[in-house]
PDB file of C-alpha atoms in Angstrom:
ATOM      1  CA  THR A   1       0.000   0.000   0.000  1.00  0.00           C
ATOM      2  CA  PRO A   2       1.245   3.474  -0.781  1.00  0.00           C
ATOM      3  CA  LEU A   3       2.248   5.775   2.036  1.00  0.00           C
ATOM      4  CA  PRO A   4       0.103   8.829   2.647  1.00  0.00           C
ATOM      5  CA  GLY A   5       1.522  11.995   1.105  1.00  0.00           C
ATOM      6  CA  LEU A   6       3.064  14.666   3.217  1.00  0.00           C
ATOM      7  CA  ASN A   7       1.531  18.019   2.457  1.00  0.00           C
ATOM      8  CA  LEU A   8       3.948  20.810   3.343  1.00  0.00           C
ATOM      9  CA  GLY A   9       2.273  24.171   3.121  1.00  0.00           C
ATOM     10  CA  LEU A  10       4.309  26.849   1.419  1.00  0.00           C
ATOM     11  CA  GLU A  11       4.795  29.632   3.911  1.00  0.00           C
ATOM     12  CA  ASP A  12       6.290  32.944   2.967  1.00  0.00           C
ATOM     13  CA  VAL A  13       9.439  33.367   5.049  1.00  0.00           C
ATOM     14  CA  PRO A  14      10.773  36.914   5.522  1.00  0.00           C
ATOM     15  CA  GLN A  15      14.003  37.687   3.655  1.00  0.00           C
ATOM     16  CA  LYS A  16      15.784  38.521   6.911  1.00  0.00           C
ATOM     17  CA  GLU A  17      15.045  35.049   8.266  1.00  0.00           C
ATOM     18  CA  LYS A  18      16.156  33.333   5.030  1.00  0.00           C
ATOM     19  CA  LEU A  19      19.452  35.216   5.168  1.00  0.00           C
ATOM     20  CA  ALA A  20      19.953  34.222   8.807  1.00  0.00           C
ATOM     21  CA  TRP A  21      19.431  30.546   7.869  1.00  0.00           C
ATOM     22  CA  GLU A  22      21.940  30.818   5.015  1.00  0.00           C
ATOM     23  CA  LYS A  23      24.567  32.416   7.238  1.00  0.00           C
ATOM     24  CA  GLU A  24      24.033  29.837   9.991  1.00  0.00           C
ATOM     25  CA  LEU A  25      23.985  26.768   7.743  1.00  0.00           C
ATOM     26  CA  LEU A  26      26.468  27.754   5.032  1.00  0.00           C
ATOM     27  CA  GLY A  27      28.578  30.408   6.728  1.00  0.00           C
ATOM     28  CA  VAL A  28      27.899  32.859   3.883  1.00  0.00           C
ATOM     29  CA  TYR A  29      24.965  34.739   2.413  1.00  0.00           C
ATOM     30  CA  LEU A  30      23.982  32.995  -0.805  1.00  0.00           C
ATOM     31  CA  SER A  31      20.811  34.578  -2.200  1.00  0.00           C
ATOM     32  CA  ALA A  32      21.511  38.204  -1.231  1.00  0.00           C
ATOM     33  CA  HIS A  33      23.467  40.206   1.306  1.00  0.00           C
ATOM     34  CA  PRO A  34      21.660  42.111   4.061  1.00  0.00           C
ATOM     35  CA  PHE A  35      23.756  45.180   3.307  1.00  0.00           C
ATOM     36  CA  SER A  36      22.971  45.532  -0.376  1.00  0.00           C
ATOM     37  CA  GLN A  37      20.566  48.413   0.464  1.00  0.00           C
ATOM     38  CA  VAL A  38      22.654  49.873   3.305  1.00  0.00           C
ATOM     39  CA  THR A  39      25.704  50.403   1.104  1.00  0.00           C
ATOM     40  CA  ALA A  40      23.699  52.711  -1.165  1.00  0.00           C
ATOM     41  CA  ASN A  41      22.752  54.949   1.776  1.00  0.00           C
ATOM     42  CA  PRO A  42      24.470  58.352   1.414  1.00  0.00           C
ATOM     43  CA  ALA A  43      24.766  58.689   5.209  1.00  0.00           C
ATOM     44  CA  VAL A  44      27.251  55.775   5.409  1.00  0.00           C
ATOM     45  CA  THR A  45      30.751  57.266   5.250  1.00  0.00           C
ATOM     46  CA  ARG A  46      32.899  54.157   5.796  1.00  0.00           C
ATOM     47  CA  PHE A  47      32.817  50.377   5.742  1.00  0.00           C
ATOM     48  CA  CYS A  48      34.299  48.266   8.546  1.00  0.00           C
ATOM     49  CA  HIS A  49      37.352  47.247   6.496  1.00  0.00           C
ATOM     50  CA  GLU A  50      38.161  50.932   5.871  1.00  0.00           C
ATOM     51  CA  VAL A  51      38.304  51.820   9.572  1.00  0.00           C
ATOM     52  CA  ASP A  52      41.950  51.683  10.627  1.00  0.00           C
ATOM     53  CA  ALA A  53      44.455  53.420  12.925  1.00  0.00           C
ATOM     54  CA  GLU A  54      44.964  56.234  10.409  1.00  0.00           C
ATOM     55  CA  LEU A  55      41.385  57.378  11.073  1.00  0.00           C
ATOM     56  CA  GLU A  56      41.875  57.662  14.847  1.00  0.00           C
ATOM     57  CA  GLY A  57      39.813  60.530  16.244  1.00  0.00           C
ATOM     58  CA  GLN A  58      37.758  60.967  13.069  1.00  0.00           C
ATOM     59  CA  GLU A  59      33.996  60.650  12.940  1.00  0.00           C
ATOM     60  CA  VAL A  60      32.498  57.825  10.868  1.00  0.00           C
ATOM     61  CA  VAL A  61      28.990  56.631  10.051  1.00  0.00           C
ATOM     62  CA  LEU A  62      28.659  52.879   9.549  1.00  0.00           C
ATOM     63  CA  GLY A  63      25.803  50.739   8.292  1.00  0.00           C
ATOM     64  CA  VAL A  64      26.330  47.484  10.214  1.00  0.00           C
ATOM     65  CA  MET A  65      24.723  44.328  11.549  1.00  0.00           C
ATOM     66  CA  VAL A  66      25.209  43.428  15.208  1.00  0.00           C
ATOM     67  CA  THR A  67      26.789  39.946  15.407  1.00  0.00           C
ATOM     68  CA  ALA A  68      27.757  39.720  19.091  1.00  0.00           C
ATOM     69  CA  VAL A  69      26.938  41.746  22.193  1.00  0.00           C
ATOM     70  CA  ARG A  70      28.773  41.922  25.529  1.00  0.00           C
ATOM     71  CA  GLU A  71      27.219  43.966  28.312  1.00  0.00           C
ATOM     72  CA  LEU A  72      29.937  45.226  30.633  1.00  0.00           C
ATOM     73  CA  ARG A  73      30.148  47.546  33.651  1.00  0.00           C
ATOM     74  CA  THR A  74      32.172  50.684  34.298  1.00  0.00           C
ATOM     75  CA  ARG A  75      34.084  51.152  37.548  1.00  0.00           C
ATOM     76  CA  GLU A  76      31.034  52.977  38.856  1.00  0.00           C
ATOM     77  CA  GLY A  77      28.851  49.955  38.039  1.00  0.00           C
ATOM     78  CA  LYS A  78      27.014  51.520  35.076  1.00  0.00           C
ATOM     79  CA  ALA A  79      26.199  49.219  32.149  1.00  0.00           C
ATOM     80  CA  PHE A  80      27.686  49.763  28.691  1.00  0.00           C
ATOM     81  CA  VAL A  81      27.958  47.555  25.628  1.00  0.00           C
ATOM     82  CA  ALA A  82      30.824  46.316  23.472  1.00  0.00           C
ATOM     83  CA  ALA A  83      29.254  44.963  20.284  1.00  0.00           C
ATOM     84  CA  THR A  84      30.917  43.205  17.391  1.00  0.00           C
ATOM     85  CA  VAL A  85      29.419  44.504  14.160  1.00  0.00           C
ATOM     86  CA  GLU A  86      29.947  43.568  10.524  1.00  0.00           C
ATOM     87  CA  ASP A  87      29.175  44.779   7.048  1.00  0.00           C
ATOM     88  CA  MET A  88      30.011  43.461   3.592  1.00  0.00           C
ATOM     89  CA  GLY A  89      33.712  44.180   4.041  1.00  0.00           C
ATOM     90  CA  GLY A  90      34.626  43.159   7.562  1.00  0.00           C
ATOM     91  CA  SER A  91      33.907  43.524  11.256  1.00  0.00           C
ATOM     92  CA  LEU A  92      34.961  45.641  14.211  1.00  0.00           C
ATOM     93  CA  GLU A  93      33.981  46.480  17.775  1.00  0.00           C
ATOM     94  CA  VAL A  94      31.649  49.350  18.645  1.00  0.00           C
ATOM     95  CA  THR A  95      31.367  50.593  22.215  1.00  0.00           C
ATOM     96  CA  ALA A  96      28.239  52.372  23.455  1.00  0.00           C
ATOM     97  CA  TRP A  97      28.981  54.030  26.795  1.00  0.00           C
ATOM     98  CA  PRO A  98      26.424  54.158  29.643  1.00  0.00           C
ATOM     99  CA  ARG A  99      24.414  57.264  28.719  1.00  0.00           C
ATOM    100  CA  LEU A 100      23.909  56.208  25.094  1.00  0.00           C
ATOM    101  CA  TYR A 101      23.462  52.535  25.972  1.00  0.00           C
ATOM    102  CA  GLU A 102      20.709  53.373  28.438  1.00  0.00           C
ATOM    103  CA  ALA A 103      18.821  55.289  25.723  1.00  0.00           C
ATOM    104  CA  THR A 104      19.377  52.686  22.976  1.00  0.00           C
ATOM    105  CA  ARG A 105      19.518  49.389  24.886  1.00  0.00           C
ATOM    106  CA  GLU A 106      16.888  47.690  22.678  1.00  0.00           C
ATOM    107  CA  LEU A 107      18.946  48.361  19.519  1.00  0.00           C
ATOM    108  CA  TRP A 108      21.954  46.339  20.660  1.00  0.00           C
ATOM    109  CA  ALA A 109      20.627  42.872  19.836  1.00  0.00           C
ATOM    110  CA  GLU A 110      22.218  40.277  17.568  1.00  0.00           C
ATOM    111  CA  GLY A 111      20.863  40.483  14.037  1.00  0.00           C
ATOM    112  CA  ASN A 112      19.786  44.150  14.187  1.00  0.00           C
ATOM    113  CA  THR A 113      20.975  46.371  11.353  1.00  0.00           C
ATOM    114  CA  LEU A 114      22.068  49.769  12.645  1.00  0.00           C
ATOM    115  CA  LEU A 115      23.407  53.086  11.480  1.00  0.00           C
ATOM    116  CA  VAL A 116      26.158  53.919  13.947  1.00  0.00           C
ATOM    117  CA  LYS A 117      27.868  57.283  14.232  1.00  0.00           C
ATOM    118  CA  GLY A 118      31.031  57.525  16.299  1.00  0.00           C
ATOM    119  CA  LYS A 119      34.723  58.301  16.602  1.00  0.00           C
ATOM    120  CA  VAL A 120      37.471  55.897  15.662  1.00  0.00           C
ATOM    121  CA  ARG A 121      39.550  54.802  18.657  1.00  0.00           C
ATOM    122  CA  VAL A 122      42.720  52.710  18.856  1.00  0.00           C
ATOM    123  CA  ARG A 123      43.473  50.830  22.053  1.00  0.00           C
ATOM    124  CA  GLU A 124      46.237  48.254  22.416  1.00  0.00           C
ATOM    125  CA  ASP A 125      46.572  47.915  18.614  1.00  0.00           C
ATOM    126  CA  ARG A 126      42.829  47.232  18.267  1.00  0.00           C
ATOM    127  CA  VAL A 127      40.728  49.616  16.221  1.00  0.00           C
ATOM    128  CA  GLY A 128      37.136  50.262  17.259  1.00  0.00           C
ATOM    129  CA  VAL A 129      34.449  52.922  17.264  1.00  0.00           C
ATOM    130  CA  ALA A 130      33.190  54.819  20.312  1.00  0.00           C
ATOM    131  CA  CYS A 131      29.516  55.219  19.454  1.00  0.00           C
ATOM    132  CA  GLU A 132      27.961  58.681  19.747  1.00  0.00           C
ATOM    133  CA  SER A 133      24.553  57.816  18.266  1.00  0.00           C
ATOM    134  CA  ALA A 134      22.774  54.788  16.872  1.00  0.00           C
ATOM    135  CA  SER A 135      19.509  54.105  15.120  1.00  0.00           C
ATOM    136  CA  LEU A 136      17.811  51.077  13.652  1.00  0.00           C
ATOM    137  CA  TYR A 137      18.364  51.077   9.903  1.00  0.00           C
ATOM    138  CA  GLN A 138      15.206  50.994   7.820  1.00  0.00           C
ATOM    139  CA  ALA A 139      15.502  50.273   4.136  1.00  0.00           C
ATOM    140  CA  PRO A 140      13.510  52.688   1.971  1.00  0.00           C
ATOM    141  CA  SER A 141      10.923  49.944   1.315  1.00  0.00           C
ATOM    142  CA  GLU A 142      10.468  49.529   5.091  1.00  0.00           C
ATOM    143  CA  ALA A 143      10.139  53.240   5.823  1.00  0.00           C
ATOM    144  CA  PRO A 144       6.851  54.410   7.262  1.00  0.00           C
ATOM    145  CA  PRO A 145       4.178  55.447   4.766  1.00  0.00           C
ATOM    146  CA  GLY A 146       3.386  59.065   4.121  1.00  0.00           C
ATOM    147  CA  GLY A 147       5.710  59.941   1.293  1.00  0.00           C
ATOM    148  CA  PRO A 148       9.035  61.697   1.361  1.00  0.00           C
ATOM    149  CA  ILE A 149      10.121  63.742   4.331  1.00  0.00           C
ATOM    150  CA  ARG A 150      10.524  67.381   3.444  1.00  0.00           C
ATOM    151  CA  CYS A 151      12.794  69.624   5.398  1.00  0.00           C
ATOM    152  CA  ARG A 152      14.604  72.900   5.043  1.00  0.00           C
ATOM    153  CA  THR A 153      18.245  73.726   4.579  1.00  0.00           C
ATOM    154  CA  ARG A 154      19.948  76.456   6.579  1.00  0.00           C
ATOM    155  CA  ASP A 155      19.289  78.948   3.769  1.00  0.00           C
ATOM    156  CA  GLY A 156      15.562  78.041   3.583  1.00  0.00           C
ATOM    157  CA  ALA A 157      15.559  75.842   0.460  1.00  0.00           C
ATOM    158  CA  THR A 158      13.364  72.731   0.460  1.00  0.00           C
ATOM    159  CA  CYS A 159      15.154  69.381   0.657  1.00  0.00           C
ATOM    160  CA  ARG A 160      13.438  66.080  -0.172  1.00  0.00           C
ATOM    161  CA  SER A 161      14.110  62.687   1.353  1.00  0.00           C
ATOM    162  CA  PRO A 162      15.868  60.568   0.346  1.00  0.00           C
ATOM    163  CA  PRO A 163      18.778  61.255  -0.154  1.00  0.00           C
ATOM    164  CA  HIS A 164      19.265  64.626   1.656  1.00  0.00           C
ATOM    165  CA  ARG A 165      22.276  65.574  -0.385  1.00  0.00           C
ATOM    166  CA  MET A 166      21.629  69.299  -0.414  1.00  0.00           C
ATOM    167  CA  ALA A 167      24.285  71.345   1.327  1.00  0.00           C
ATOM    168  CA  GLY A 168      23.115  72.435   4.747  1.00  0.00           C
ATOM    169  CA  CYS A 169      20.221  69.962   4.998  1.00  0.00           C
ATOM    170  CA  LEU A 170      19.052  70.208   8.596  1.00  0.00           C
ATOM    171  CA  PHE A 171      17.412  66.755   8.594  1.00  0.00           C
ATOM    172  CA  SER A 172      20.527  64.831   7.539  1.00  0.00           C
ATOM    173  CA  ALA A 173      22.508  66.485  10.330  1.00  0.00           C
ATOM    174  CA  ARG A 174      19.988  65.285  12.949  1.00  0.00           C
ATOM    175  CA  TRP A 175      18.507  62.038  11.722  1.00  0.00           C
ATOM    176  CA  LEU A 176      20.990  59.715  13.440  1.00  0.00           C
ATOM    177  CA  ARG A 177      20.702  61.314  16.853  1.00  0.00           C
ATOM    178  CA  VAL A 178      18.965  59.648  19.725  1.00  0.00           C
ATOM    179  CA  TRP A 179      16.696  62.218  21.341  1.00  0.00           C
TER     180      TRP A 179
END
């Protein structure tokens, strides 16, 4: 007698989950890379592999995925985070000190894609970034509805989003800040 058939329903799995499975099972992203949209973002000034000792003290904006998180304590007992982040080109460590970490604690979870603004620091021959602000990255297709954001430049001209490339755009100067 024939065995009964197994009916597997086809469920739509989110792209983010498919990519996580690929990375876990194969060690690489096969179908796409989670940063294909982040790299086109005009706010991103550097990639992880470009951050080196020569940039010490300079401000960078990175589009990264959090791959590991360590919550640590200062001498005063305040919590801060040292997170390993990666992009298409490499990985590095980002440190969010207590004040920022307290305001952005929910962002520092493995698998989150962030825009991180900070200063390059070198300590004991290790290069990292001291985070000044962080926000969850939203691809343009994931942005809230309502059309483009309109803002003004310092001289009063209208700027449209994206990409906020007009000189003096007030929105692009503030959009990474944690309020």
